[in-house]
Short mmCIF file of C-alpha atoms in Angstrom, two decimals:
data_model
loop_
_atom_site.label_atom_id
_atom_site.label_comp_id
_atom_site.label_asym_id
_atom_site.label_seq_id
_atom_site.Cartn_x
_atom_site.Cartn_y
_atom_site.Cartn_z
CA MET A 24 28.01 52.82 11.38
CA GLY A 25 25.60 50.87 13.41
CA TYR A 26 23.27 47.80 12.42
CA ALA A 27 21.51 47.46 9.37
CA PRO A 28 18.22 49.62 9.51
CA LEU A 29 15.81 46.59 9.38
CA ASN A 30 12.69 48.36 8.92
CA ALA A 31 14.18 50.20 6.18
CA LEU A 32 14.95 46.61 4.83
CA LYS A 33 11.70 45.35 5.11
CA VAL A 34 10.07 48.69 3.32
CA PHE A 35 12.74 47.75 0.25
CA ASP A 36 11.69 44.06 0.17
CA ALA A 37 7.81 45.27 -0.55
CA VAL A 38 9.04 48.32 -2.94
CA PHE A 39 10.88 45.66 -4.72
CA ARG A 40 8.30 43.20 -5.05
CA HIS A 41 5.41 45.75 -5.76
CA GLY A 42 7.83 48.02 -8.08
CA THR A 43 6.10 51.11 -7.03
CA PHE A 44 5.83 53.30 -3.55
CA TYR A 45 2.33 53.41 -3.99
CA GLY A 46 2.10 48.94 -4.12
CA ALA A 47 4.53 48.97 -0.90
CA ALA A 48 2.75 51.56 0.92
CA GLU A 49 -0.73 49.52 0.42
CA GLU A 50 0.94 46.31 1.71
CA LEU A 51 2.32 48.01 4.97
CA SER A 52 -0.49 50.32 5.18
CA VAL A 53 1.53 53.55 5.66
CA THR A 54 1.41 56.34 3.31
CA PRO A 55 3.81 56.58 0.23
CA SER A 56 5.73 59.58 1.54
CA ALA A 57 6.73 57.31 4.69
CA ILE A 58 7.71 54.66 2.06
CA SER A 59 9.97 57.26 0.21
CA HIS A 60 11.45 58.31 3.84
CA GLN A 61 12.66 54.80 4.44
CA MET A 62 14.34 54.51 1.17
CA ARG A 63 16.10 57.56 1.38
CA HIS A 64 17.16 56.36 4.77
CA LEU A 65 18.37 53.08 3.48
CA GLU A 66 20.23 54.50 0.12
CA GLU A 67 22.17 56.93 2.85
CA TRP A 68 23.02 54.12 5.33
CA LEU A 69 24.34 52.19 2.17
CA GLY A 70 25.82 54.96 0.46
CA ILE A 71 24.36 54.08 -3.06
CA SER A 72 21.56 54.40 -5.29
CA LEU A 73 19.11 51.51 -5.54
CA PHE A 74 16.82 52.62 -8.39
CA GLU A 75 15.81 55.42 -10.77
CA ARG A 76 12.04 56.76 -10.61
CA ARG A 77 10.66 56.92 -14.00
CA GLY A 78 7.41 58.29 -13.19
CA LYS A 79 5.17 56.24 -10.48
CA GLN A 80 7.72 52.85 -11.77
CA LEU A 81 11.19 52.42 -10.21
CA LYS A 82 13.88 50.68 -12.29
CA PHE A 83 15.97 48.86 -10.10
CA ASP A 84 19.89 48.45 -10.49
CA ALA A 85 21.90 45.29 -10.09
CA HIS A 86 22.70 46.42 -6.44
CA ALA A 87 18.95 46.55 -5.67
CA VAL A 88 18.71 43.11 -7.34
CA SER A 89 21.17 41.58 -5.19
CA LEU A 90 20.22 42.92 -2.25
CA ALA A 91 16.23 42.06 -2.83
CA SER A 92 17.06 38.24 -3.51
CA ALA A 93 19.06 38.02 -0.29
CA LEU A 94 16.16 39.99 2.04
CA ARG A 95 13.65 37.02 0.15
CA LEU A 96 15.73 34.01 1.55
CA ALA A 97 16.70 35.85 4.99
CA PHE A 98 12.94 36.69 5.49
CA SER A 99 11.81 33.19 4.32
CA ASP A 100 14.22 31.42 6.90
CA ILE A 101 12.86 34.06 9.64
CA ASP A 102 9.32 32.73 8.93
CA ARG A 103 9.89 29.40 8.82
CA ALA A 104 11.84 29.88 12.38
CA CYS A 105 8.68 31.63 13.54
CA GLN A 106 6.29 29.05 12.32
CA GLU A 107 8.52 26.43 14.02
CA VAL A 108 8.47 28.09 17.29
CA ARG A 109 4.52 28.64 16.97
CA ARG A 110 3.87 24.94 16.16
CA LYS A 111 6.15 24.11 19.50
CA ASN A 112 3.72 26.21 21.40
CA LYS A 113 2.45 24.66 24.35
CA ASN A 114 -1.22 25.00 22.82
CA GLN A 115 -1.26 23.98 18.82
CA GLN A 116 -3.71 25.45 16.59
CA LEU A 117 -4.77 23.36 14.06
CA THR A 118 -7.12 24.60 11.02
CA VAL A 119 -9.68 22.06 9.42
CA ALA A 120 -11.54 22.65 6.62
CA VAL A 121 -14.69 21.10 6.19
CA ILE A 122 -17.71 20.88 3.89
CA PRO A 123 -20.62 21.89 5.40
CA SER A 124 -22.92 18.60 5.78
CA VAL A 125 -20.29 16.72 7.53
CA ALA A 126 -19.16 19.88 9.65
CA ILE A 127 -22.43 20.52 10.99
CA CYS A 128 -23.94 16.48 10.76
CA TRP A 129 -20.92 14.44 11.46
CA LEU A 130 -17.71 16.24 12.57
CA ILE A 131 -18.83 18.95 15.45
CA PRO A 132 -21.12 16.61 17.32
CA ARG A 133 -17.69 14.25 17.54
CA LEU A 134 -15.54 16.93 18.59
CA PRO A 135 -15.78 16.62 22.25
CA LEU A 136 -14.50 12.92 21.92
CA PHE A 137 -11.31 14.67 20.45
CA ARG A 138 -10.80 17.37 22.72
CA GLU A 139 -11.11 14.69 25.46
CA LEU A 140 -8.18 13.02 23.63
CA GLU A 141 -6.28 16.09 23.07
CA PRO A 142 -6.92 19.24 25.18
CA LYS A 143 -3.65 20.81 24.24
CA ILE A 144 -4.54 20.98 20.21
CA ASP A 145 -6.48 24.04 19.27
CA LEU A 146 -9.07 24.05 16.36
CA LYS A 147 -10.29 26.20 14.17
CA ILE A 148 -12.71 24.79 11.91
CA ILE A 149 -13.61 26.70 8.56
CA TYR A 150 -15.78 25.85 5.58
CA ALA A 151 -14.52 23.83 2.42
CA ILE A 152 -17.15 24.85 -0.03
CA PHE A 153 -17.84 22.22 -2.76
CA GLY A 154 -16.62 23.01 -6.02
CA HIS A 155 -14.19 25.56 -4.43
CA GLU A 156 -10.39 25.12 -4.63
CA ILE A 157 -8.67 25.08 -1.10
CA ASN A 158 -5.79 26.95 -0.38
CA PHE A 159 -3.50 24.36 1.58
CA GLU A 160 -1.09 27.03 2.48
CA ASP A 161 -3.59 28.01 5.29
CA VAL A 162 -5.26 24.49 5.72
CA ASP A 163 -3.84 21.55 7.57
CA ILE A 164 -6.71 19.31 6.76
CA ALA A 165 -9.81 19.58 4.46
CA ILE A 166 -13.02 17.05 4.48
CA ILE A 167 -14.32 17.28 0.96
CA TYR A 168 -17.29 15.51 -1.43
CA ALA A 169 -15.52 14.49 -4.70
CA ARG A 170 -16.02 11.79 -7.06
CA ASP A 171 -12.46 10.51 -7.08
CA MET A 172 -9.58 9.95 -4.45
CA PRO A 173 -7.88 13.92 -4.35
CA VAL A 174 -4.30 13.93 -5.71
CA VAL A 175 -2.63 17.46 -4.08
CA PRO A 176 1.22 17.69 -4.36
CA LYS A 177 2.78 16.82 -1.01
CA MET A 178 -0.72 15.75 0.56
CA HIS A 179 -2.44 12.50 2.00
CA ALA A 180 -5.59 11.59 1.11
CA ILE A 181 -7.93 8.67 2.39
CA GLN A 182 -11.90 7.95 1.73
CA ILE A 183 -13.19 8.55 5.19
CA LEU A 184 -17.30 8.55 4.14
CA SER A 185 -19.52 6.50 1.77
CA GLY A 186 -21.59 8.66 0.31
CA ALA A 187 -24.13 6.10 -0.55
CA SER A 188 -27.82 7.79 0.24
CA ALA A 189 -31.15 5.87 1.31
CA PRO A 190 -34.63 7.48 1.28
CA VAL A 191 -35.38 9.10 5.04
CA CYS A 192 -37.88 11.22 6.87
CA SER A 193 -39.19 12.11 10.35
CA GLN A 194 -41.05 9.61 12.25
CA SER A 195 -44.08 12.15 12.47
CA PHE A 196 -43.85 11.90 8.23
CA VAL A 197 -44.28 8.16 8.79
CA ASP A 198 -46.98 8.53 11.47
CA SER A 199 -48.92 10.51 8.78
CA HIS A 200 -48.41 8.36 6.03
CA PRO A 201 -48.83 4.87 6.95
CA ARG A 202 -48.49 3.31 3.35
CA LEU A 203 -44.34 3.40 2.52
CA ASN A 204 -43.88 -0.04 1.61
CA ASP A 205 -42.26 0.38 -1.96
CA ALA A 206 -41.19 2.79 -4.22
CA GLY A 207 -44.79 3.69 -5.66
CA ASP A 208 -45.64 4.60 -2.39
CA VAL A 209 -42.49 6.82 -1.78
CA ALA A 210 -43.08 8.07 -5.22
CA ARG A 211 -46.33 9.57 -4.35
CA CYS A 212 -45.13 11.59 -1.49
CA ASN A 213 -43.23 14.74 -1.35
CA LEU A 214 -39.73 14.06 -2.52
CA LEU A 215 -37.15 16.67 -1.03
CA HIS A 216 -33.70 17.32 -3.56
CA ASP A 217 -30.43 18.83 -3.07
CA THR A 218 -30.17 20.51 -6.50
CA ASP A 219 -31.56 17.90 -8.89
CA THR A 220 -33.99 15.01 -9.54
CA GLY A 221 -31.21 12.86 -10.60
CA GLY A 222 -30.75 10.52 -7.36
CA TRP A 223 -34.45 10.19 -7.15
CA ARG A 224 -34.59 9.11 -10.82
CA ALA A 225 -31.91 6.49 -10.28
CA TRP A 226 -33.44 5.19 -6.77
CA LEU A 227 -37.43 5.08 -7.98
CA GLY A 228 -36.64 3.88 -11.78
CA ASP A 229 -39.69 2.99 -13.24
CA ALA A 230 -41.99 4.01 -10.37
CA TYR A 231 -40.53 7.88 -10.83
CA PRO A 232 -42.94 8.57 -13.54
CA VAL A 233 -46.03 8.29 -10.67
CA LYS A 234 -44.68 11.91 -9.42
CA THR A 235 -46.28 13.76 -12.45
CA GLY A 236 -49.58 13.31 -10.78
CA ALA A 237 -48.38 13.82 -7.40
CA ALA A 238 -47.26 16.98 -5.31
CA ALA A 239 -44.79 19.31 -6.71
CA ASP A 240 -40.81 18.55 -5.79
CA ILE A 241 -39.12 20.93 -3.47
CA ILE A 242 -35.29 21.42 -4.39
CA PHE A 243 -32.92 22.83 -1.91
CA GLU A 244 -29.37 24.42 -3.11
CA ASP A 245 -27.82 22.98 0.27
CA PHE A 246 -27.63 19.74 2.12
CA ASN A 247 -28.25 21.37 5.54
CA LEU A 248 -31.52 23.32 4.25
CA LEU A 249 -32.48 19.81 2.80
CA ARG A 250 -31.84 17.90 6.09
CA ALA A 251 -33.73 20.88 8.15
CA ALA A 252 -36.79 20.23 5.57
CA VAL A 253 -36.96 16.22 6.49
CA LEU A 254 -36.48 16.91 9.99
CA ALA A 255 -39.11 19.51 10.05
CA GLY A 256 -41.68 16.50 8.24
CA GLN A 257 -42.04 18.02 4.68
CA GLY A 258 -41.16 15.13 2.91
CA ILE A 259 -38.83 12.14 1.98
CA ALA A 260 -35.33 12.86 0.90
CA LEU A 261 -32.20 10.76 -0.51
CA CYS A 262 -29.45 11.29 2.42
CA PRO A 263 -26.01 9.87 2.55
CA THR A 264 -26.72 7.69 5.56
CA ALA A 265 -23.08 7.63 6.63
CA ILE A 266 -23.46 11.61 7.23
CA ILE A 267 -26.85 11.35 9.08
CA GLN A 268 -25.91 8.00 11.21
CA ASP A 269 -26.76 10.19 14.09
CA ASP A 270 -30.21 11.00 13.33
CA LEU A 271 -30.75 7.60 12.57
CA GLU A 272 -29.48 5.99 15.83
CA THR A 273 -31.46 8.73 17.84
CA GLY A 274 -34.86 8.13 15.74
CA ARG A 275 -34.72 11.70 14.48
CA LEU A 276 -34.81 10.58 10.87
CA VAL A 277 -36.02 6.99 9.65
CA LYS A 278 -34.23 5.19 6.92
CA LEU A 279 -37.20 3.98 4.78
CA SER A 280 -35.36 0.99 2.74
CA ASP A 281 -32.07 -0.40 2.60
CA ARG A 282 -31.59 0.31 -0.85
CA THR A 283 -28.92 2.70 -1.61
CA ILE A 284 -27.68 4.79 -4.68
CA ASN A 285 -24.55 6.27 -5.02
CA ASN A 286 -23.28 8.66 -7.30
CA GLU A 287 -19.66 7.55 -7.18
CA TYR A 288 -18.98 10.68 -4.98
CA ASN A 289 -17.60 10.26 -1.16
CA TYR A 290 -16.09 11.86 1.19
CA PHE A 291 -12.16 12.42 1.68
CA ALA A 292 -10.00 13.61 4.08
CA VAL A 293 -6.84 15.33 2.65
CA CYS A 294 -3.78 16.32 5.25
CA ARG A 295 -0.16 17.81 4.69
CA GLU A 296 2.22 15.27 4.60
CA SER A 297 4.54 15.51 8.19
CA LEU A 298 7.68 13.76 9.07
CA ASP A 299 7.00 13.87 12.84
CA ILE A 300 3.74 13.22 15.05
CA GLY A 301 2.49 16.50 15.51
CA PRO A 302 -1.28 18.15 15.71
CA VAL A 303 -1.73 16.96 11.80
CA SER A 304 -1.10 13.79 12.03
CA ILE A 305 -2.78 13.27 15.55
CA PHE A 306 -5.79 14.46 14.08
CA PHE A 307 -5.78 12.37 11.13
CA GLU A 308 -5.35 9.51 12.61
CA TRP A 309 -8.22 10.35 15.06
CA LEU A 310 -10.26 11.14 11.90
CA SER A 311 -9.28 7.62 10.30
CA GLY A 312 -10.37 5.73 13.44
CA ALA A 313 -13.89 7.53 14.11
CA THR A 314 -14.96 7.20 10.55
CA GLY A 315 -13.47 3.37 10.32
CA SER A 316 -10.98 4.20 7.46
CA ALA A 317 -8.08 2.16 6.76
#
């Protein structure tokens, strides 16, 4: 009789999960007639009928349900074995989801340091968008911006960077505005915002009403747009100093005051739990050291 028809069994698994030939055909990128052919082949090999056709819907009998359950377990075991082989490959890929501000301003400039230490770990860097859920089935490590320490089942989390912000501007802006000694001086300048004015109200305090008689504010939807405007000398912005440390050290940006505000949001790294020292643990440990996290 030969071996079981594996292709037909794979098709049956899709048919059972979708309940229709059409749904299975969509998943497997074949025609419904090809699905029907495989099902006839499987039923002939088994010597039994697996379902009744009721229009486009299928009614599965007890044999079909039993076979489908066994196939799910078998395919899951095969998938786990394949994933394990991939993990043991010479070059192991690590998927890191990062919010855009941290990716552009902090992580990417430091990736060469990690590559020097771990040249055999392939990295895939993708965006983690603030306010959107992350599918941790597809992501090994995520760097996010949140009010509280993230709590995700089977994941570790640590705070890696502070969200404390200080007023900064370009050197050219300082040169063209020689008086920037106090909050009142700052309040009379072009203030740049990322989505709202709450941060500036908190930092300026009583000096904020002075803004009503000054130039109009500019609001940017994204931190990277805000940073680009500050670098271009268009005004003063409140920026997380931990994220723009490279800009401050190179003189691209100038911090106007040591007084910071923090709206209780900080930057956290979340990683999948691992029992061995694999690429996830290696990158997570490197990340902790690079940011001075405990």
